[in-house]
Coordinates of C-alpha atoms in Angstrom, one line a residue:
M29 CA 108.3 168.0 173.2
A30 CA 110.7 165.8 171.3
T31 CA 114.2 167.0 170.7
L32 CA 115.7 166.8 167.2
S33 CA 119.4 166.0 167.1
F34 CA 121.4 166.5 164.0
H35 CA 124.4 168.1 162.3
C36 CA 124.4 171.6 160.8
S37 CA 125.1 172.7 157.3
R38 CA 124.2 175.4 154.8
I39 CA 121.0 175.2 152.9
R40 CA 122.1 177.1 149.7
H41 CA 125.4 175.4 149.1
P42 CA 125.9 173.3 152.2
S43 CA 129.0 171.2 152.9
L44 CA 127.6 168.1 154.6
H45 CA 129.5 166.7 157.6
S46 CA 129.7 163.1 158.3
F47 CA 126.5 161.8 159.8
E48 CA 126.3 158.0 160.2
F49 CA 123.1 156.4 160.9
P50 CA 123.4 153.8 163.8
S51 CA 123.2 150.2 162.9
H52 CA 119.8 149.8 164.4
F53 CA 118.4 152.6 162.1
F54 CA 117.0 150.2 159.6
P55 CA 113.8 148.8 161.3
S56 CA 113.2 145.1 161.7
S57 CA 109.7 145.5 163.2
L58 CA 108.3 147.6 160.3
K59 CA 105.2 146.1 158.8
I60 CA 103.3 147.6 155.8
Q61 CA 99.6 146.5 155.7
P62 CA 97.0 147.0 153.0
L63 CA 94.4 149.7 153.6
K64 CA 92.4 148.8 156.6
T65 CA 89.2 150.4 155.5
H66 CA 86.8 148.1 153.7
F67 CA 85.6 149.6 150.4
K68 CA 81.9 148.6 150.1
N69 CA 80.6 148.1 146.6
L70 CA 77.0 149.1 147.5
H71 CA 74.7 152.1 147.2
F72 CA 74.2 153.7 150.6
L73 CA 71.7 156.6 150.6
S74 CA 70.8 158.6 153.7
C75 CA 67.2 158.1 154.8
S76 CA 65.1 158.6 157.9
V77 CA 63.2 156.0 159.8
S78 CA 59.9 157.1 158.2
E79 CA 61.3 156.4 154.8
T80 CA 62.2 152.8 155.6
S81 CA 60.0 149.8 156.2
I82 CA 60.4 146.7 158.3
S83 CA 61.5 143.8 156.1
S84 CA 60.4 140.2 156.6
P85 CA 63.2 137.6 157.1
L86 CA 62.8 136.5 153.5
E87 CA 63.1 140.0 152.2
A88 CA 66.1 140.7 154.4
E89 CA 67.7 137.5 153.0
E90 CA 67.0 138.6 149.4
E91 CA 68.5 142.0 150.1
E92 CA 71.6 140.5 151.6
E93 CA 72.0 138.2 148.5
E94 CA 71.6 141.3 146.3
E95 CA 74.3 143.1 148.2
E96 CA 76.6 140.1 147.9
E97 CA 76.0 140.1 144.1
D98 CA 76.9 143.8 144.1
D99 CA 80.1 143.1 146.0
D100 CA 81.1 140.7 143.2
D101 CA 80.0 142.9 140.3
P102 CA 82.8 145.2 139.0
T103 CA 80.4 147.2 136.9
V104 CA 78.5 148.5 140.0
E105 CA 79.0 152.2 140.8
L106 CA 79.6 153.2 144.4
S107 CA 77.7 155.8 146.5
Y108 CA 78.6 155.4 150.1
L109 CA 78.6 157.5 153.3
D110 CA 79.6 156.1 156.7
P111 CA 76.3 156.2 158.7
E112 CA 78.3 157.0 161.9
I113 CA 79.9 160.2 160.4
D114 CA 78.2 163.6 160.6
P115 CA 78.0 164.6 156.9
K116 CA 78.7 168.2 157.9
S117 CA 82.1 167.2 159.3
I118 CA 83.4 166.3 155.8
F119 CA 85.0 169.5 154.6
D120 CA 87.6 168.3 152.0
W121 CA 87.4 165.8 149.1
E122 CA 90.0 164.0 147.1
M123 CA 89.1 163.5 143.4
D124 CA 90.2 161.7 140.3
F125 CA 88.5 162.1 136.9
C126 CA 90.3 160.0 134.3
S127 CA 90.1 157.3 131.7
R128 CA 90.3 153.7 132.9
P129 CA 91.8 150.6 131.1
I130 CA 88.2 149.6 130.3
L131 CA 86.5 149.7 126.9
D132 CA 82.8 150.4 126.4
I133 CA 80.5 148.9 123.8
R134 CA 81.9 151.4 121.2
G135 CA 85.5 150.2 121.9
K136 CA 86.3 153.5 123.5
K137 CA 87.9 154.0 127.0
L138 CA 85.5 154.5 129.8
W139 CA 86.2 157.5 132.1
E140 CA 85.5 157.3 135.8
L141 CA 85.0 159.9 138.6
V142 CA 86.3 158.7 141.9
V143 CA 85.7 160.8 145.0
C144 CA 86.5 160.2 148.7
D145 CA 87.5 162.1 151.8
D146 CA 90.8 161.4 153.6
S147 CA 89.2 159.1 156.1
L148 CA 87.2 157.2 153.4
S149 CA 84.0 157.9 155.2
L150 CA 82.7 159.2 151.8
Q151 CA 83.2 157.0 148.7
Y152 CA 81.8 157.6 145.3
T153 CA 82.4 156.3 141.8
K154 CA 80.7 156.9 138.5
Y155 CA 81.5 155.9 134.9
F156 CA 81.3 158.3 131.9
P157 CA 81.6 157.8 128.2
N158 CA 84.6 159.7 126.7
N159 CA 82.4 162.1 124.7
V160 CA 81.0 164.0 127.8
I161 CA 84.2 164.8 129.6
N162 CA 84.0 168.5 130.4
S163 CA 83.6 170.9 133.4
V164 CA 79.8 170.9 133.0
T165 CA 79.6 167.2 133.4
L166 CA 81.9 167.3 136.4
K167 CA 80.0 170.2 138.0
E168 CA 76.7 168.3 137.7
A169 CA 78.3 165.2 139.2
I170 CA 79.6 167.1 142.2
V171 CA 76.1 168.4 142.9
S172 CA 74.7 164.9 142.5
I173 CA 77.1 163.5 145.1
C174 CA 75.9 166.1 147.6
D175 CA 72.2 165.4 146.7
D176 CA 72.5 161.6 146.8
L177 CA 74.5 161.4 150.0
G178 CA 73.1 164.4 151.9
V179 CA 76.5 166.1 152.3
P180 CA 77.3 169.8 151.8
L181 CA 79.6 171.0 149.1
P182 CA 83.2 170.7 150.3
N183 CA 85.4 173.6 151.0
K184 CA 88.3 172.1 149.0
I185 CA 88.8 169.4 146.4
R186 CA 92.3 167.9 146.0
F187 CA 93.4 166.3 142.7
F188 CA 96.7 164.9 141.5
R189 CA 96.5 165.0 137.6
S190 CA 97.8 168.2 136.0
Q191 CA 96.0 167.3 132.7
M192 CA 92.7 167.7 134.4
Q193 CA 93.5 171.0 136.2
T194 CA 91.5 173.1 133.8
I195 CA 88.3 171.1 133.9
I196 CA 88.4 170.5 137.7
T197 CA 89.3 174.1 138.4
R198 CA 86.5 175.5 136.3
A199 CA 83.9 173.1 137.8
C200 CA 85.0 174.0 141.3
N201 CA 85.1 177.7 140.7
E202 CA 81.5 177.7 139.5
L203 CA 80.5 175.9 142.7
G204 CA 82.5 178.1 145.0
V205 CA 84.8 175.2 145.9
T206 CA 88.6 175.7 146.2
P207 CA 90.5 173.4 143.9
I208 CA 93.9 172.2 145.3
P209 CA 96.4 170.6 142.9
S210 CA 98.2 168.2 145.2
K211 CA 99.8 164.8 145.4
R212 CA 98.8 164.6 149.0
C213 CA 95.8 162.5 147.9
L214 CA 97.1 159.4 149.6
S215 CA 93.8 157.8 150.5
L216 CA 92.6 158.3 146.9
V217 CA 95.8 156.9 145.4
L218 CA 95.7 153.8 147.6
W219 CA 92.0 153.3 146.8
L220 CA 92.8 153.5 143.1
E221 CA 95.4 150.8 143.6
E222 CA 92.9 148.6 145.3
R223 CA 90.2 149.3 142.6
Y224 CA 92.7 148.3 139.9
E225 CA 93.0 144.8 141.4
T226 CA 89.5 144.3 142.6
V227 CA 87.4 146.2 140.0
Y228 CA 89.1 147.2 136.8
T229 CA 90.9 143.9 136.1
R230 CA 87.6 142.1 136.7
H231 CA 85.5 144.3 134.5
P232 CA 84.2 142.6 131.3
G233 CA 85.6 145.5 129.3
F234 CA 89.1 145.4 130.9
N235 CA 91.8 146.1 128.2
K236 CA 95.0 144.5 129.4
G237 CA 98.1 146.3 128.4
S238 CA 96.3 149.6 127.9
T239 CA 98.6 152.6 128.4
R240 CA 97.6 155.4 130.8
L241 CA 96.0 158.3 128.9
L242 CA 97.0 160.8 131.5
A243 CA 100.5 159.9 132.8
L244 CA 101.8 161.7 135.8
D245 CA 104.4 164.4 135.4
N246 CA 107.9 164.3 136.8
P247 CA 109.5 167.5 135.4
F248 CA 113.1 168.6 135.8
P249 CA 113.6 170.4 139.1
M250 CA 113.6 174.2 139.1
E251 CA 115.6 176.7 141.2
L252 CA 114.1 177.3 144.6
P253 CA 112.3 180.6 145.1
E254 CA 114.2 182.9 147.4
N255 CA 111.4 183.1 150.0
L256 CA 111.7 179.3 150.6
Y257 CA 115.5 179.3 151.5
G258 CA 116.5 178.4 154.9
E259 CA 119.9 179.1 156.5
K260 CA 121.0 175.6 157.6
W261 CA 119.8 172.1 157.1
A262 CA 120.7 168.5 158.1
F263 CA 119.6 165.0 157.7
V264 CA 118.0 163.9 160.9
Q265 CA 116.1 161.0 162.6
L266 CA 113.4 160.7 165.2
P267 CA 111.9 157.7 167.0
F268 CA 108.4 157.1 165.7
S269 CA 107.0 158.0 169.1
A270 CA 108.6 161.4 168.9
V271 CA 107.2 161.9 165.3
Q272 CA 103.8 161.2 166.7
E273 CA 104.3 163.8 169.4
E274 CA 105.2 166.4 166.8
V275 CA 102.1 165.5 164.7
S276 CA 100.0 165.9 167.9
S277 CA 101.5 169.4 168.3
L278 CA 99.8 170.4 165.1
Q279 CA 96.5 170.3 166.9
T280 CA 97.5 171.6 170.3
R281 CA 99.6 174.7 169.5
F282 CA 100.1 177.3 166.7
M283 CA 102.3 175.4 164.3
F284 CA 102.4 175.0 160.5
G285 CA 102.5 171.6 158.9
A286 CA 100.4 168.5 157.9
S287 CA 100.0 165.0 159.2
L288 CA 98.9 161.6 157.8
D289 CA 96.5 159.1 159.0
L290 CA 99.0 156.2 159.2
D291 CA 96.4 153.8 160.7
L292 CA 94.1 154.3 157.7
L293 CA 97.0 154.0 155.3
G294 CA 97.9 150.7 156.9
I295 CA 101.4 151.6 158.0
E296 CA 102.4 150.0 161.3
I297 CA 105.7 151.1 162.8
G298 CA 107.3 150.3 166.1
E299 CA 107.5 153.1 168.6
K300 CA 111.3 153.0 168.7
T301 CA 111.8 152.8 164.9
L302 CA 113.8 155.8 163.7
I303 CA 112.1 157.8 161.0
P304 CA 114.4 159.8 158.6
G305 CA 113.7 163.5 158.0
L306 CA 115.2 166.8 157.0
A307 CA 115.6 169.7 159.5
V308 CA 115.8 173.2 158.2
A309 CA 116.7 176.2 160.4
S310 CA 116.1 179.8 159.7
S311 CA 116.1 183.1 161.6
R312 CA 112.8 183.7 159.8
A313 CA 111.4 180.3 160.6
K314 CA 107.7 181.3 161.0
P315 CA 107.5 183.2 157.7
L316 CA 109.3 180.3 156.0
A317 CA 107.0 177.7 157.5
A318 CA 104.0 179.8 156.5
W319 CA 105.2 179.9 152.9
M320 CA 105.8 176.1 152.9
N321 CA 102.4 175.6 154.4
G322 CA 100.7 176.9 151.2
L323 CA 102.6 174.6 148.9
E324 CA 101.1 171.2 149.5
V325 CA 104.5 169.6 150.4
C326 CA 104.6 166.1 149.0
S327 CA 108.1 164.6 149.5
I328 CA 111.8 165.1 149.7
E329 CA 114.3 163.1 147.7
A330 CA 118.1 162.9 147.8
D331 CA 119.3 163.0 144.2
I332 CA 122.6 161.1 144.5
E333 CA 123.7 161.8 140.9
R334 CA 123.1 165.6 141.1
A335 CA 124.2 165.8 144.8
C336 CA 121.1 167.8 145.8
L337 CA 117.8 167.5 147.6
I338 CA 114.6 167.7 145.6
L339 CA 111.5 169.1 147.1
S340 CA 108.2 168.1 145.5
V341 CA 105.1 170.2 146.0
G342 CA 101.7 170.5 144.5
I343 CA 101.1 168.2 141.4
S344 CA 104.2 168.5 139.3
T345 CA 106.5 171.2 140.8
R346 CA 109.9 170.1 141.8
Y347 CA 112.6 172.4 143.4
I348 CA 116.3 172.0 144.0
Y349 CA 115.9 172.4 147.7
A350 CA 119.7 172.3 148.6
T351 CA 123.0 171.2 147.1
Y352 CA 126.1 169.7 148.6
K353 CA 129.6 168.9 147.6
K354 CA 129.7 165.4 146.2
T355 CA 132.2 163.2 148.0
P356 CA 132.3 159.5 149.1
V357 CA 131.2 160.6 152.6
T358 CA 128.3 162.8 151.5
T359 CA 127.2 160.3 148.9
S360 CA 127.1 157.5 151.5
E361 CA 125.1 159.7 153.8
A362 CA 122.5 160.6 151.2
E363 CA 122.3 156.9 150.2
A364 CA 121.8 155.9 153.8
W365 CA 119.0 158.5 154.2
E366 CA 117.2 157.2 151.1
A367 CA 117.6 153.6 152.2
A368 CA 116.2 154.5 155.6
K369 CA 113.2 156.2 153.9
K370 CA 112.6 153.1 151.8
A371 CA 112.8 150.8 154.8
C372 CA 110.1 152.9 156.5
G373 CA 107.8 152.4 153.5
G374 CA 108.5 155.9 152.2
L375 CA 107.7 157.7 155.4
H376 CA 109.8 160.7 156.2
F377 CA 109.3 164.3 157.5
L378 CA 110.3 167.9 157.1
A379 CA 110.9 170.1 160.2
I380 CA 111.4 173.8 160.2
Q381 CA 113.0 175.4 163.3
D382 CA 114.4 178.7 164.6
D383 CA 117.6 176.9 165.4
L384 CA 118.9 173.4 164.8
D385 CA 119.5 172.9 168.5
S386 CA 115.9 174.0 169.4
D387 CA 113.5 171.6 171.1
D388 CA 110.5 173.0 169.2
C389 CA 109.4 173.0 165.6
V390 CA 107.7 175.9 163.9
G391 CA 106.6 173.7 161.1
F392 CA 106.3 169.9 160.8
W393 CA 105.2 167.9 157.7
L394 CA 104.8 164.1 157.7
L395 CA 105.5 162.9 154.2
L396 CA 105.1 159.7 152.3
D397 CA 106.6 158.5 149.1
L398 CA 104.1 156.5 147.1
P399 CA 104.4 155.1 143.6
P400 CA 101.8 156.5 141.2
P401 CA 98.5 154.5 140.8
P402 CA 98.4 151.9 138.0
V403 CA 95.7 153.9 136.3

């Protein structure tokens, strides 16, 4: 188990001690890659051997040409399931249901439903006119995905737009699916970025300069609920190899938290690269970690101007997680922490422990700052 080393300070109104990151803190070997998964613009439907036929070489060539045409056609809708994945192993979906910068023949914005799982083994897209956007349409679309791809209804569906919460929640509730408002839809967000470049901008109805109909919220931070307070906190750092050990512990022992598929997200980091994080200690660490575990923790930000830490959870909830006395030393420390996070491509972590000198974590969340999608 990796050891976290750091300084102590109070979480409610802490006075930060000097904590200087070493000169090698800022990684030189960090490399951010695009998503490694190939998004296939084709219709893949599950079928048995008895439902298929043997194609002649000419037919096979024609089918291959049709698939290549589909790959180049930005109007083609996607219905794909990785044939190597057991459909019953996909329990959670990520969903976006929103307008796109594309005009239909009426001059109105097209809407699109985009669904995937966190491994992108399931990928589905469908366009809708703006006059049928309601929970009934969405409910029917969810059922169609299950029927078309032969997958069961998911246990949970995560979504990141607060404006769609009513429609998505109603459709999910009627199907017995748990809706989860969360910005931890990282696979979906990165897929939307790719679709903007490879699909939307190439669509014949693309409307350049179109403003987003449903902008993402960034509300003023609120006071932290009392049950989320710790007793001490500190900026910390861990080698990436140690971060990986903590993430592995989420699967091997009783521990709260959440991980990220960094390989899928295309983030390549050297084993010795130091990852910035925040450590929180509490005599009631397990209850604190349990409360945090139900909040869909998204990111932590050092607000230099306000001399505080901002905890983002869910879709649009932001808390003042801790404050500190603003001095040149503490400002420099907070700036260095933010710079280190940026140098790691936004990667950082939150660790909850019984004591700041402990070798073990009760809770560990791997977090990633990502800009909002362009749509």
